[in-house]
Short mmCIF file of C-alpha atoms in Angstrom, two decimals:
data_model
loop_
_atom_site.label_atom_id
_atom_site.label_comp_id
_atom_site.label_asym_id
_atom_site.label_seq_id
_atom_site.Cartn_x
_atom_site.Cartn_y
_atom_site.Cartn_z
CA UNK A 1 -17.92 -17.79 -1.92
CA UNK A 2 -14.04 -17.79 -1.98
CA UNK A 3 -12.22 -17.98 1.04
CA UNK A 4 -8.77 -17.94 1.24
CA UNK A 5 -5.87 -17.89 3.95
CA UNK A 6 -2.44 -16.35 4.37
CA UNK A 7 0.07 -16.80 7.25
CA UNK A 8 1.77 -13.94 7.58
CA UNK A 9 5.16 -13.79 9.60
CA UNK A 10 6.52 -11.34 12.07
CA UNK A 11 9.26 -9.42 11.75
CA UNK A 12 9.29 -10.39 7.35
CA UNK A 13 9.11 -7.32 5.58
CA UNK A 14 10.56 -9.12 2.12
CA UNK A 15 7.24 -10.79 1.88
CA UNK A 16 5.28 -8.12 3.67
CA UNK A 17 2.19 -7.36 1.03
CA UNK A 18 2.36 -10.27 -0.65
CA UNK A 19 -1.38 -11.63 0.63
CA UNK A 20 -2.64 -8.00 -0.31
CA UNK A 21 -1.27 -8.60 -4.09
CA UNK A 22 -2.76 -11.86 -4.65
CA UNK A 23 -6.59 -10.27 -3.06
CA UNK A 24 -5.64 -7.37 -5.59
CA UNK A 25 -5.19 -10.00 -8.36
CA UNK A 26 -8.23 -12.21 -7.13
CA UNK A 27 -10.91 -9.41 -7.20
CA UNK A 28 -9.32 -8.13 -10.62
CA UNK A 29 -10.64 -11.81 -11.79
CA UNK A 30 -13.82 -11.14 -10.49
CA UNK A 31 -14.54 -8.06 -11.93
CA UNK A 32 -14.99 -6.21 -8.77
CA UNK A 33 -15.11 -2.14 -8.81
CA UNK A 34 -11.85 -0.59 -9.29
CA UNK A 35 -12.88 1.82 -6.10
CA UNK A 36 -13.66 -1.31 -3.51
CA UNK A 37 -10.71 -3.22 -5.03
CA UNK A 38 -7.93 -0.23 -4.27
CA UNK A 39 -9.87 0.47 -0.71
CA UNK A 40 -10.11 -3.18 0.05
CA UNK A 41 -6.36 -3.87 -1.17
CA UNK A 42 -5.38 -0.52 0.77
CA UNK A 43 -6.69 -1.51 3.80
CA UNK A 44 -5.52 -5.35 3.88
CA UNK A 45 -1.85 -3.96 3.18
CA UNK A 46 -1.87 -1.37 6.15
CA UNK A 47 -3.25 -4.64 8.31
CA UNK A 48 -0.64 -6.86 6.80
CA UNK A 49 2.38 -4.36 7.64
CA UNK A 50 0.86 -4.29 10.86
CA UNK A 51 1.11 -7.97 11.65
CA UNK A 52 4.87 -8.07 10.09
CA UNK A 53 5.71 -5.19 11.70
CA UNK A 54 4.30 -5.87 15.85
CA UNK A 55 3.53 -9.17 15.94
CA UNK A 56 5.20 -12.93 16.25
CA UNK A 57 2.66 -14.12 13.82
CA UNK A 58 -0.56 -14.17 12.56
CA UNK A 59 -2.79 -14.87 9.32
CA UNK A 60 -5.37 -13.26 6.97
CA UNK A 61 -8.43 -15.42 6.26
CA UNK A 62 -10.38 -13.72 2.94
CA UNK A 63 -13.64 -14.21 2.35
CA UNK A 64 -15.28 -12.81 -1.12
CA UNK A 65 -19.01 -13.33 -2.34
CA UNK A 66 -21.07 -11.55 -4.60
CA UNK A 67 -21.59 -8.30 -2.56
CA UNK A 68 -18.64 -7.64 -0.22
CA UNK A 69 -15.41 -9.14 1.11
CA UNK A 70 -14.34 -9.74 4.97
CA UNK A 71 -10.95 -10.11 6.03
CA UNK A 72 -10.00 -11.10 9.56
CA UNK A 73 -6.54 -10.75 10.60
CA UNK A 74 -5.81 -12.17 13.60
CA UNK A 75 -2.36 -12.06 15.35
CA UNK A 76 -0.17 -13.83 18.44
CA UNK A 77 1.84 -10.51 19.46
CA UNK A 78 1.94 -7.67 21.92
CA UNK A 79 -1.80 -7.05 21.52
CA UNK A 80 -2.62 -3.11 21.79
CA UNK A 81 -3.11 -1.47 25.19
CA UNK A 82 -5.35 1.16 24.06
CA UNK A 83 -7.11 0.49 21.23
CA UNK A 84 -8.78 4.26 21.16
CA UNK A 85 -5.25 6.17 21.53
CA UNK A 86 -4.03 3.35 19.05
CA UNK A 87 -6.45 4.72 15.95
CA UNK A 88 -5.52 7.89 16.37
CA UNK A 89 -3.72 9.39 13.62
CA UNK A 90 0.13 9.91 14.65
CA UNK A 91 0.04 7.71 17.15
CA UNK A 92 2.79 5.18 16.66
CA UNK A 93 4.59 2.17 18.78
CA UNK A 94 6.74 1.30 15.96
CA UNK A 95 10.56 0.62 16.04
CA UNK A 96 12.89 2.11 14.09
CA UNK A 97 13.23 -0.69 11.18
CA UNK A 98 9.45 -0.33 10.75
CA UNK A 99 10.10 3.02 10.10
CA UNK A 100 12.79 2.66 7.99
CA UNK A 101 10.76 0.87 6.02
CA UNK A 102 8.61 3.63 5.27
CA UNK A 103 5.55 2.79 7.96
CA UNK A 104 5.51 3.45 11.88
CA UNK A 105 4.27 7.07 11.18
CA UNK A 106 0.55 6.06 13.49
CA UNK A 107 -1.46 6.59 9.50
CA UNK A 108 -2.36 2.79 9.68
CA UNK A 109 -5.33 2.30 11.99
CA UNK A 110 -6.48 5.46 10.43
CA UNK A 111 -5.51 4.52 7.14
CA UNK A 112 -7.54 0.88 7.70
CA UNK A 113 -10.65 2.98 8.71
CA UNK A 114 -10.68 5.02 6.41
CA UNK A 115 -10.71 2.12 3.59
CA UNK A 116 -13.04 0.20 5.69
CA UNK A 117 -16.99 -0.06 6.06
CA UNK A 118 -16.86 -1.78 8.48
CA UNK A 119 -14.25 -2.20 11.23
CA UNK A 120 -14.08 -3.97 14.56
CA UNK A 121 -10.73 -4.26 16.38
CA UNK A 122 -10.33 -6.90 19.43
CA UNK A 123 -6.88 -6.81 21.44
CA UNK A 124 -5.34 -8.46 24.18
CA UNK A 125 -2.39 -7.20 25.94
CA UNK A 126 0.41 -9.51 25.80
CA UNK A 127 -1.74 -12.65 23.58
CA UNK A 128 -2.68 -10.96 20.07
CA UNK A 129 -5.09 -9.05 18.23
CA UNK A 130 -8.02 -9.79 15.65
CA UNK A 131 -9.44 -7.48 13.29
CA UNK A 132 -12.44 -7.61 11.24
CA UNK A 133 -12.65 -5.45 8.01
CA UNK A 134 -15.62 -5.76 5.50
CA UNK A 135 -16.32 -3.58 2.36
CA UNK A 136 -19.15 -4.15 0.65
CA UNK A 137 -18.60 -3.94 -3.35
CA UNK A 138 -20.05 -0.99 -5.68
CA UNK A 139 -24.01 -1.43 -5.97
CA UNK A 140 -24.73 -3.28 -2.92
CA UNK A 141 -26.03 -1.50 0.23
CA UNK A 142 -24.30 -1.71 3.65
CA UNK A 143 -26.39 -3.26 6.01
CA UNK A 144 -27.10 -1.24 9.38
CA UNK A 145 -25.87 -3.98 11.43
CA UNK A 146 -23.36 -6.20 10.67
CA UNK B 1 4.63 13.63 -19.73
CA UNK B 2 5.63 10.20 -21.31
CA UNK B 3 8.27 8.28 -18.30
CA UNK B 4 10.91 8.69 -20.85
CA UNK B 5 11.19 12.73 -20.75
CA UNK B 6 10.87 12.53 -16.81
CA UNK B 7 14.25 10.33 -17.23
CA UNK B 8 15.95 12.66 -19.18
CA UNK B 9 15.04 15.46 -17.34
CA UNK B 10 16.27 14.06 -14.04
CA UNK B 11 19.27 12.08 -15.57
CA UNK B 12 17.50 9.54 -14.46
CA UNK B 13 17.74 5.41 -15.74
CA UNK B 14 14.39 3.76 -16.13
CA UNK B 15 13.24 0.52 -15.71
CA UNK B 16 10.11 0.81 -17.85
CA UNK B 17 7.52 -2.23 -17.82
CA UNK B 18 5.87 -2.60 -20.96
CA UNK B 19 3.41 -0.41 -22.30
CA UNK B 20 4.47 2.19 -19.68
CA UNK B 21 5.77 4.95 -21.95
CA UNK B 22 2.47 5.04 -23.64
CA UNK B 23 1.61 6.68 -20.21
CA UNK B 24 0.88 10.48 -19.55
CA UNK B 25 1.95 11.26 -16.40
CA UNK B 26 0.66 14.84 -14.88
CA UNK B 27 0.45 14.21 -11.31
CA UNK B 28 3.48 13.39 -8.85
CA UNK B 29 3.12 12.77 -4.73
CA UNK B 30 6.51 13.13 -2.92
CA UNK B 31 6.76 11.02 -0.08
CA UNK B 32 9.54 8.79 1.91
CA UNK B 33 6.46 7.40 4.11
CA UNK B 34 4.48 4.88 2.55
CA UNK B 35 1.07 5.49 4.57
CA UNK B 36 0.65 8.94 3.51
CA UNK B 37 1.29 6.99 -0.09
CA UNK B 38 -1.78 4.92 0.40
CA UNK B 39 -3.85 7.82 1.51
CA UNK B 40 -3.38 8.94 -2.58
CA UNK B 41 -6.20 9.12 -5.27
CA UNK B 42 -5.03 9.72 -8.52
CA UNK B 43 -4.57 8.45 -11.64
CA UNK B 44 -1.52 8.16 -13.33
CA UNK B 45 0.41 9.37 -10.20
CA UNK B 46 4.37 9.31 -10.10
CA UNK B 47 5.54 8.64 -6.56
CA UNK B 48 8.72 10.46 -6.28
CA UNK B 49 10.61 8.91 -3.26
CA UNK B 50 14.81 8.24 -1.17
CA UNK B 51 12.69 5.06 0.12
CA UNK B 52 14.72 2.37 -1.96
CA UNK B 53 13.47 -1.07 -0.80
CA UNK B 54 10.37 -3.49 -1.37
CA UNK B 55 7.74 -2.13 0.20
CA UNK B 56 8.34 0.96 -1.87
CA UNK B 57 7.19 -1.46 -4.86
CA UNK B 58 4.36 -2.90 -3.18
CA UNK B 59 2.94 0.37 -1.76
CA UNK B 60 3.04 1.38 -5.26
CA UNK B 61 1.12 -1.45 -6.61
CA UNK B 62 -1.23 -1.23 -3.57
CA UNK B 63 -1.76 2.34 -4.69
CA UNK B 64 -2.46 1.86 -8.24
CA UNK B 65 0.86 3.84 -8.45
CA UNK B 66 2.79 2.78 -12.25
CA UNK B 67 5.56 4.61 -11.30
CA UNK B 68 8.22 5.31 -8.99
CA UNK B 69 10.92 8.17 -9.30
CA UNK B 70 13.74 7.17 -7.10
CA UNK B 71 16.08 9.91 -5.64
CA UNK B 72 19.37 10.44 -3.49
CA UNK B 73 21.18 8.46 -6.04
CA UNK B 74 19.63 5.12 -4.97
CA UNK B 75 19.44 2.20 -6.89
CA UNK B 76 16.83 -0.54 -7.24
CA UNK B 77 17.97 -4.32 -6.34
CA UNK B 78 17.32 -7.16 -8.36
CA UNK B 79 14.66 -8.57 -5.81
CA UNK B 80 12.72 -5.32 -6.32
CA UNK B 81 13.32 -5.13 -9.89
CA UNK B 82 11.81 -8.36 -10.42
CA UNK B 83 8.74 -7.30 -8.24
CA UNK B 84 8.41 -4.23 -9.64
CA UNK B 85 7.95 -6.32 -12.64
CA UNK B 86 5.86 -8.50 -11.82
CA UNK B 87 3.46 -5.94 -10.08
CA UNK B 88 3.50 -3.78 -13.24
CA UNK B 89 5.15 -0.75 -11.57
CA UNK B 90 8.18 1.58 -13.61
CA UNK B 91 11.51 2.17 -11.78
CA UNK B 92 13.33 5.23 -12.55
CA UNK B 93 16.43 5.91 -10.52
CA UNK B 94 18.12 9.83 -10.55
CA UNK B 95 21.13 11.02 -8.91
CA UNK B 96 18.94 13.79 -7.71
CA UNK B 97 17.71 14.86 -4.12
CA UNK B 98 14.08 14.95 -3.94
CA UNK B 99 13.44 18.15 -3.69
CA UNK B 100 15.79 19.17 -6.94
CA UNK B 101 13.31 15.97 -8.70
CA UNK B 102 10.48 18.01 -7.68
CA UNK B 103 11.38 21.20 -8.40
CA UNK B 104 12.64 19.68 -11.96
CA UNK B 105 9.37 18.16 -12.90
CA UNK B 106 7.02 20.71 -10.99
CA UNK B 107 8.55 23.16 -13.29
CA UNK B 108 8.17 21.35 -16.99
CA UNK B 109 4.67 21.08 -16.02
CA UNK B 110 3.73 18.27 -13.48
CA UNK B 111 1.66 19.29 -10.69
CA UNK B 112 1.03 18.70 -7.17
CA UNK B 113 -2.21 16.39 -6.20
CA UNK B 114 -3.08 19.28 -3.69
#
């Protein structure tokens, strides 16, 4: 098991993506499947802009064995109202330096659960929000409950 | 079509990592927002973009992207440069709009991923 974890500050978009790189480069090492790597990698980076991009602060802990990986981000921010309206695809709360940085559009929820196989979002208005991501590497089932 | 040709064909200056013009590039996304970037699945994909900054780079490398056609007569800085660099990713930067980069390359023969 590797486990590894990454503060990640608000409002930093020169080091935004930086934690996703190094999980890119650490599952390269490991000789993980080129389609779970750029899923996994695609999904931690959307989750990483997120925390840069709404919340104070937060961090990504990483957690790799043989089969799958699980990353929970969890975040002291705004938190998200509605978490349903929130995943919806266009859907956006972002201000306009997010967007000027190329996100903001209301993709990345979608864009995380679409790269995900498994996905549980937690919020609280006003105190933060965790998310739980797992993909499970080529060859290895995904369990019906996780 | 090798990242040198796709230079000269958009006046365009590169900033070619190494190995990179051994590449055959036949696909191109066009896109100034980066989540519709990550929603991409193709190999040897040229992102042709006016979104000059660092998260340009990094969506790139996210994306298994190995290079990024800058337009509107931007130019790379030396922080992404260096990132771009180190993430294995090919800068080149044309005077062009977008759309004339498009047109330009959709014409000599690279095509749209759908």
């Amino acid at each position: 098991m590797i486990t590894e974890t990454f503060h990640i500050a608000g409002g930093n978009f020169s080091n935004a993506g930086e934690a996703s790189s190094r999980v890119k480069k650490i599952l390269k090492q490991l000789g993980v499947d080129q389609c779970s790597i750029k899923r996994t990698v695609v999904a931690m980076y959307e989750a990483e802009v997120n925390i840069v991009a709404h919340a104070w602060e937060g961090n990504m802990k990483v957690e790799i064995d043989s089969e799958k990986i699980r990353i929970t981000g969890t975040d002291k921010g705004p938190g998200i109202a509605d978490i349903e309206k929130a995943m919806q695809a266009g859907f956006s709360t972002a201000s306009q330096q997010v967007r000027e940085m190329g996100f903001g559009a209301g993709m990345g929820l979608p864009n995380i659960k679409n790269n995900t196989d498994f996905l549980d979002i937690k919020s609280t208005p006003g105190i933060g929000t965790t998310l739980i991501m797992i993909n499970y590497f080529a060859g290895h089932d995904k369990p019906k409950h996780t | 079509m090798k990242a040198e040709q796709i230079a000269s064909l958009i006046n365009g200056k590169s900033h070619l990592c190494a190995g990179h013009n051994a590449i055959e590039f036949g696909y191109a996304f066009a896109s100034d927002l980066m989540s519709d970037v990550l929603r991409t699945d193709s190999e040897n994909l040229l992102l042709i973009t006016g979104l000059c900054n660092l998260q340009t780079v990094r969506t790139a490398e996210v994306s298994d992207i190995k290079c990024i056609v800058i337009g509107r007569g931007k130019t790379s800085c030396n922080e992404m440069k260096q990132l771009a660099h180190e993430a294995d990713v090919s800068i080149i930067e044309s005077p062009f709009s977008v759309f004339r980069i498009c047109s330009i390359l959709g014409s000599n023969g690279i095509q749209a991923i759908y």
